[in-house]
mmCIF file of C-alpha atoms in Angstrom:
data_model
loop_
_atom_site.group_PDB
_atom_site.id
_atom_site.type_symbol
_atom_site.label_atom_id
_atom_site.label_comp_id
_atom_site.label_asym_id
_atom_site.label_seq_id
_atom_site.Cartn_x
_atom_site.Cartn_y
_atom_site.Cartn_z
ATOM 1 C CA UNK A 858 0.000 0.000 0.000
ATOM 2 C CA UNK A 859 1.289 3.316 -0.988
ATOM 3 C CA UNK A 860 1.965 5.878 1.542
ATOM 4 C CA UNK A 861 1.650 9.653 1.634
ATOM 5 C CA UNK A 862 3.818 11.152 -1.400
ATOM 6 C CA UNK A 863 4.771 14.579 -1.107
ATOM 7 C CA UNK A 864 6.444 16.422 -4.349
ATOM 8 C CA UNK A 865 8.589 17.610 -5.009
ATOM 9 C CA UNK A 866 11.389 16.504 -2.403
ATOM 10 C CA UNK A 867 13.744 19.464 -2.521
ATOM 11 C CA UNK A 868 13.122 23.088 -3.322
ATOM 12 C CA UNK A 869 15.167 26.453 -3.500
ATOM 13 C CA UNK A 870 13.054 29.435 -4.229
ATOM 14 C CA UNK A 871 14.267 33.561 -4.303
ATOM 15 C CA UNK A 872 11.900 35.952 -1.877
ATOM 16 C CA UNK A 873 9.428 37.004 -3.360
ATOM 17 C CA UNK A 874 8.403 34.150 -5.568
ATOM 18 C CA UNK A 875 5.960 31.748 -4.905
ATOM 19 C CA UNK A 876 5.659 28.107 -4.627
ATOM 20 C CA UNK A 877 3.247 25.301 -4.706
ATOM 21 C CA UNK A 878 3.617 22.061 -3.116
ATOM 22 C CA UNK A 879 1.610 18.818 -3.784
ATOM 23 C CA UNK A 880 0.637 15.839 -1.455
ATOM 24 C CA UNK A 881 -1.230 12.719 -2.977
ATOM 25 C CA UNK A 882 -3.147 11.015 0.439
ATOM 26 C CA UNK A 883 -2.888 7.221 1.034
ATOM 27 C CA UNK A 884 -5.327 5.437 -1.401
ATOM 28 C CA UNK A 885 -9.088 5.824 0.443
ATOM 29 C CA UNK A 886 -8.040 9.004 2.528
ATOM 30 C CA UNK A 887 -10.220 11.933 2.244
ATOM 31 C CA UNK A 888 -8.221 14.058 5.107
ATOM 32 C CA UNK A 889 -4.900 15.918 4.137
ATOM 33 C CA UNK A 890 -3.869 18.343 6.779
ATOM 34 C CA UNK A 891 -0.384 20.622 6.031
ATOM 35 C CA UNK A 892 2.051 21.103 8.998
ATOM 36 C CA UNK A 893 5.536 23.963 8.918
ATOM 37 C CA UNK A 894 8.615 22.347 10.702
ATOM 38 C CA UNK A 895 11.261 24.587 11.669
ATOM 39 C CA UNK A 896 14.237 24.088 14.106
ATOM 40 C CA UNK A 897 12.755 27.172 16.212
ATOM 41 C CA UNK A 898 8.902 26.461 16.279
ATOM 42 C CA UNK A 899 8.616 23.112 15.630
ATOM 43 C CA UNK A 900 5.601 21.312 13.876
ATOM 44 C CA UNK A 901 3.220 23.878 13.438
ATOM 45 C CA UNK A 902 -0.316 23.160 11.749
ATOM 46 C CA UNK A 903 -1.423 25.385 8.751
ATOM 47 C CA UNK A 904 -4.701 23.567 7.616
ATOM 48 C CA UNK A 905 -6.694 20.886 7.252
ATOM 49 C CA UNK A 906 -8.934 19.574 4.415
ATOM 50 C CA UNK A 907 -11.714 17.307 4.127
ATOM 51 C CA UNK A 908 -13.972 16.297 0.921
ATOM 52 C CA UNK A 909 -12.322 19.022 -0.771
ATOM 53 C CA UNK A 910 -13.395 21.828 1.953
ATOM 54 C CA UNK A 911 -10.663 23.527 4.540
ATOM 55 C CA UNK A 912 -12.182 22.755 8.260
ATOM 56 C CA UNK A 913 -9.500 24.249 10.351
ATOM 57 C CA UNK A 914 -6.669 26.895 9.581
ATOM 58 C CA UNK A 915 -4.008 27.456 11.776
ATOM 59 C CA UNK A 916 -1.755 30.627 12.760
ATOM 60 C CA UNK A 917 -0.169 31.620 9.267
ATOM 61 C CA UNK A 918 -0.755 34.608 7.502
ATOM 62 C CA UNK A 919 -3.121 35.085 4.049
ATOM 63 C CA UNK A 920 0.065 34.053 1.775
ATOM 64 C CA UNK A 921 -0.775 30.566 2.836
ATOM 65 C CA UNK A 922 -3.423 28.972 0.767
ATOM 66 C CA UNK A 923 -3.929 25.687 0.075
ATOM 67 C CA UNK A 924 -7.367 23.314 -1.669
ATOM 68 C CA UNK A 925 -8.080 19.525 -2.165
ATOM 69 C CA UNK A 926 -9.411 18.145 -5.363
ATOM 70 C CA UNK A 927 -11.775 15.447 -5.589
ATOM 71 C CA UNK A 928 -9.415 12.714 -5.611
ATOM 72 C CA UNK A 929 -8.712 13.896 -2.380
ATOM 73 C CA UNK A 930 -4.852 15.524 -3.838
ATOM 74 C CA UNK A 931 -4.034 18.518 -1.984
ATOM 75 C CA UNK A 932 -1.868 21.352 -2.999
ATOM 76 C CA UNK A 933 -0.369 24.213 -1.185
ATOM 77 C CA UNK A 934 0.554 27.750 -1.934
ATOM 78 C CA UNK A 935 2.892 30.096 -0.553
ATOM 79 C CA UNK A 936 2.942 33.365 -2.424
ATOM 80 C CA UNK A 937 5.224 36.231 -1.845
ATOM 81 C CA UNK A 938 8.197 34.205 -0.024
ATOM 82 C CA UNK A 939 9.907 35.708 2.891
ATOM 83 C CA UNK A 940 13.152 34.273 4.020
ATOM 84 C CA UNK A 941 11.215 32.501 6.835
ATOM 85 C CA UNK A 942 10.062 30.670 5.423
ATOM 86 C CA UNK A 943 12.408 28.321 4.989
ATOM 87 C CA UNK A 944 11.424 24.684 6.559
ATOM 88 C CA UNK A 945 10.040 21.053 5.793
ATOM 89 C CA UNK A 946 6.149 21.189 5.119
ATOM 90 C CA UNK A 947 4.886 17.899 5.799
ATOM 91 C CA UNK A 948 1.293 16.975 4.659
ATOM 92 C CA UNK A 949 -0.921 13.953 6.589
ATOM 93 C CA UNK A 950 -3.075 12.124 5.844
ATOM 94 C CA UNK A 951 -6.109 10.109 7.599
ATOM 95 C CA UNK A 952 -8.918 8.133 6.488
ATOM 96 C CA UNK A 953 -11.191 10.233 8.163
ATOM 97 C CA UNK A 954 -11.076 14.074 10.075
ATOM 98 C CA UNK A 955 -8.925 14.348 12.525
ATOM 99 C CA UNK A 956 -8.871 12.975 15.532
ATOM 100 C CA UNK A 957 -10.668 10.177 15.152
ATOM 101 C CA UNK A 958 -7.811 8.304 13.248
ATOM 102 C CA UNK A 959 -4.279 7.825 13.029
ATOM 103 C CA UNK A 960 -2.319 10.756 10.781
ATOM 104 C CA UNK A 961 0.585 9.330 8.326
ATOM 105 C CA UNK A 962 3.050 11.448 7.280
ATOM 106 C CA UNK A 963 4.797 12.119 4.116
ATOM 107 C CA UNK A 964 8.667 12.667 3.638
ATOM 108 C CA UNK A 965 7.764 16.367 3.399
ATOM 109 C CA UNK A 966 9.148 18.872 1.005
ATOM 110 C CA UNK A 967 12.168 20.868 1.895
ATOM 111 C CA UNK A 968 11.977 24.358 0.869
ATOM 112 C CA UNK A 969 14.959 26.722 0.899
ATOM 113 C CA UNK A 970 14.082 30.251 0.261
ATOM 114 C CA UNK A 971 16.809 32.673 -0.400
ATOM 115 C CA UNK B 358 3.444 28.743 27.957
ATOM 116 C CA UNK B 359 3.092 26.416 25.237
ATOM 117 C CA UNK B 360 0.060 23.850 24.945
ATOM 118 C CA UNK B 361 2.224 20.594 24.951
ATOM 119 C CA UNK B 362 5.601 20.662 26.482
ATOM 120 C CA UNK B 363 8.429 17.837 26.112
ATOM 121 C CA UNK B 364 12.141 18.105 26.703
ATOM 122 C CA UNK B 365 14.327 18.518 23.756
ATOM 123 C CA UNK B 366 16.819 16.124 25.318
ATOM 124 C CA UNK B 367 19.167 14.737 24.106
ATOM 125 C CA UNK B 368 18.331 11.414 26.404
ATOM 126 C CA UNK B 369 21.797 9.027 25.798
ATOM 127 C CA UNK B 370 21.554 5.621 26.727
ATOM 128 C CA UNK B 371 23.408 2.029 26.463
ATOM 129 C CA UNK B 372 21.708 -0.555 23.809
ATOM 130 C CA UNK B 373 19.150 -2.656 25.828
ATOM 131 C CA UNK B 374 18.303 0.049 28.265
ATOM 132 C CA UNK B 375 14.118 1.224 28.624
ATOM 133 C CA UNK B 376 14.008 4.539 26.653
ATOM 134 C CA UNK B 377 11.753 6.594 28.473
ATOM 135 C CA UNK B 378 9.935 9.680 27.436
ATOM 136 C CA UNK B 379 6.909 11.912 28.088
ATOM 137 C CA UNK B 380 5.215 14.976 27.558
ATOM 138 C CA UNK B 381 2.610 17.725 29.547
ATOM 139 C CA UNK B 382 0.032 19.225 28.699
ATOM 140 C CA UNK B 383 -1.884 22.028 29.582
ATOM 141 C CA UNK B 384 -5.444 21.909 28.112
ATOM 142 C CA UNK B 385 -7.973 19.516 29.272
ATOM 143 C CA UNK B 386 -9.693 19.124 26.249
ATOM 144 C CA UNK B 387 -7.214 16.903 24.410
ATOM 145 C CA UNK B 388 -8.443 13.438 24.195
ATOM 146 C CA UNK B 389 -6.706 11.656 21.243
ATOM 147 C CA UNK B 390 -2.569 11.026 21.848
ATOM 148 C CA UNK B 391 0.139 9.978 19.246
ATOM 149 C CA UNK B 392 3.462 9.499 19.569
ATOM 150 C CA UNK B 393 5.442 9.829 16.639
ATOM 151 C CA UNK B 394 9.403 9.094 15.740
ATOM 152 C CA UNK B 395 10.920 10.997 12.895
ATOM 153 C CA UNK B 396 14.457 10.246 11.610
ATOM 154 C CA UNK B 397 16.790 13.150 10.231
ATOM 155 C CA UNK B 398 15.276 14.678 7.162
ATOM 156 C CA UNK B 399 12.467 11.927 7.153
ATOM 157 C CA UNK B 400 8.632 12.273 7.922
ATOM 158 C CA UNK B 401 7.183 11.984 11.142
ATOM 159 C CA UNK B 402 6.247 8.018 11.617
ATOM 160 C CA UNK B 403 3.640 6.685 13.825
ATOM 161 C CA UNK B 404 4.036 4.854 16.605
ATOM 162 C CA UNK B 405 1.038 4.614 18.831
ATOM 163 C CA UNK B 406 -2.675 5.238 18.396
ATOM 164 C CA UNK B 407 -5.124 6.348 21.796
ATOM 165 C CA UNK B 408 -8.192 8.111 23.428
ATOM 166 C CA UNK B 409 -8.619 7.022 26.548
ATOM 167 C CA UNK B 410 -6.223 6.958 30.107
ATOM 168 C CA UNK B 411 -4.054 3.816 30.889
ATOM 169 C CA UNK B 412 -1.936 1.780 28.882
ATOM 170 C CA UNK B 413 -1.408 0.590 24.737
ATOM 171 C CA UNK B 414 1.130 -2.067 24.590
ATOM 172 C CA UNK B 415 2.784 -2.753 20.977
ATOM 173 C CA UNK B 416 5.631 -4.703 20.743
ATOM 174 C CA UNK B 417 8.354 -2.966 22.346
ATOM 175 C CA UNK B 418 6.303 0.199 22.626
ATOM 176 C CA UNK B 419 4.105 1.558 25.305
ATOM 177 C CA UNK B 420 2.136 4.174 25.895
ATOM 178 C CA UNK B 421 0.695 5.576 28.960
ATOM 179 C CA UNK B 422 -2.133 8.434 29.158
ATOM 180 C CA UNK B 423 -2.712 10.499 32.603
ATOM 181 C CA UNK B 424 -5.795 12.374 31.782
ATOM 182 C CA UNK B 425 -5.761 13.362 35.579
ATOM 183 C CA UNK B 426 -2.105 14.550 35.406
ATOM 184 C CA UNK B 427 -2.220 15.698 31.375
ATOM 185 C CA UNK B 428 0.703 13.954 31.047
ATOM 186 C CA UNK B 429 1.788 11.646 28.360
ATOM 187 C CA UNK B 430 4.857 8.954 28.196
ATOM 188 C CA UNK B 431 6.231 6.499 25.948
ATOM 189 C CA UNK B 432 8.329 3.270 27.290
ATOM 190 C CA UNK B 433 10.933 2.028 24.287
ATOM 191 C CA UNK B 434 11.704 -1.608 25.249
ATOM 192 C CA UNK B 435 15.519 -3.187 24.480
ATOM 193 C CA UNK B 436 16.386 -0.168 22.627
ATOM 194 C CA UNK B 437 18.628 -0.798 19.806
ATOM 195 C CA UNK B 438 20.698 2.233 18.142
ATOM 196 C CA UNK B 439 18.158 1.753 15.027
ATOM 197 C CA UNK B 440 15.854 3.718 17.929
ATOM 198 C CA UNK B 441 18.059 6.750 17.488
ATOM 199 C CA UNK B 442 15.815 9.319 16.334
ATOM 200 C CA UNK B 443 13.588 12.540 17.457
ATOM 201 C CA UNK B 444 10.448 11.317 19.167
ATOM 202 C CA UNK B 445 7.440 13.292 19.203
ATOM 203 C CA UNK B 446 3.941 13.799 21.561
ATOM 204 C CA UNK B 447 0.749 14.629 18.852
ATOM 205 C CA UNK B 448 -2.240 15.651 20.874
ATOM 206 C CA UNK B 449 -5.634 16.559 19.826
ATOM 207 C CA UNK B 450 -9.225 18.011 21.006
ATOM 208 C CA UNK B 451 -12.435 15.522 20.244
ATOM 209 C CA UNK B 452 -13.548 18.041 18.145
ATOM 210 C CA UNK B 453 -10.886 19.889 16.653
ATOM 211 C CA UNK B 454 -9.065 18.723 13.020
ATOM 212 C CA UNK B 455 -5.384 19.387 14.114
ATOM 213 C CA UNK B 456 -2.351 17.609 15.527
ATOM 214 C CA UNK B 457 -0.693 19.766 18.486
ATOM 215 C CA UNK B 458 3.151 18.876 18.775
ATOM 216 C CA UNK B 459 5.427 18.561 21.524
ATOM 217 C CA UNK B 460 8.945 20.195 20.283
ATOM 218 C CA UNK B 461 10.519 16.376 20.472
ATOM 219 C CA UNK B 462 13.087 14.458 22.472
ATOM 220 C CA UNK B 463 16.442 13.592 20.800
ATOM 221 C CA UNK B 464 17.446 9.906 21.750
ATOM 222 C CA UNK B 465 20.601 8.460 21.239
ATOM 223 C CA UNK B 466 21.052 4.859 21.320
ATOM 224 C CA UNK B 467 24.540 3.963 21.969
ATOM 225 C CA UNK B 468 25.985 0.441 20.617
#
């Protein structure tokens, strides 16, 4: 069985750009939620998506976006990149919303912004 | 103060030895615990699963939950240096959709 795939792996962007990320679920998950890991903060949670609608949004400011499609594929956007934000976004996925499963992680995408 | 403290570590110990680690919490509310172990420039993997106060046994994993307490610990049986990793505490409200993190505990298994 598959696990979560996250593209692409590696990623060096200039400020001011912006980026998209992708994360394809575990075959039969609906829920794809999108954590931040830094050294400094940790795992931080940016949102969560279920049946193609956001149901929670954490802390981040409007230049994070992100939407599912109907094959349950999620996407997300960073516009306007600042410096900070450099770190490993890591997207999870769960059969159903959170909490009432287990979350599996992807390998995350590493994004350098310089 | 954050919601879901853990020390950073790093915890040492000798092959064989019980790894043990644990986390606090602060909010009553959280009812669904995860541990997870993440390897250097790797994803988070799970490790254990529960809801409810007591003890999850799996393999050489196990999990206790003080509801009572709000705190949290994982028991790493006859560690072997393939244990060497960052653990992390996940915890979560019944009706919320996100993870909350503890910052992680370095462990170093030593041969």
């Amino acid at each position: 069985k598959a696990g979560v795939t996250q593209t692409p792996r590696y990623l060096i962007k200039t400020r001011g750009q912006q980026v998209t990320l992708s994360c394809s679920p575990i075959s039969g998950h609906r829920s794809v939620s999108w954590y931040q890991q830094t050294p400094g903060q940790g795992l931080q949670f940016l949102f969560e998506y279920f049946s193609e609608t956001q149901r929670n949004k954490g802390n981040f400011p409007g230049r994070f976006s992100g939407r599912q499609f109907s094959n349950s594929r999620s996407e997300m956007n960073v516009s306007t990149l600042e410096l900070g934000d450099s770190a490993l976004y890591l997207c999870a996925s769960s059969l159903v919303q959170l909490p009432n499963t287990e979350a599996f992680f992807g390998q995350g995408t590493r994004l350098t912004v310089v | 103060q954050k919601e879901v403290e853990q020390d950073p570590g790093p915890l040492s110990v000798p092959e064989g030895a019980i790894v043990s680690l644990n986390c606090t919490y602060s909010n009553s509310a959280f009812q669904y615990f995860m541990w997870y172990r993440q390897y250097s420039r790797k994803g988070p993997e799970l490790l254990m699963y529960t809801y409810s106060s007591g003890n999850k046994e799996d393999g050489r994993f196990t999990a206790q939950v003080d509801k009572s307490s709000k705190y949290i610990s994982l028991f790493i049986r006859d560690s072997q240096p393939s244990d060497s990793a960052t653990y992390l505490c996940a915890i979560a409200q019944a009706a919320g959709n996100k993870l909350t993190f503890g910052g992680g505990t370095r462990v170093l298994v030593k041969p």
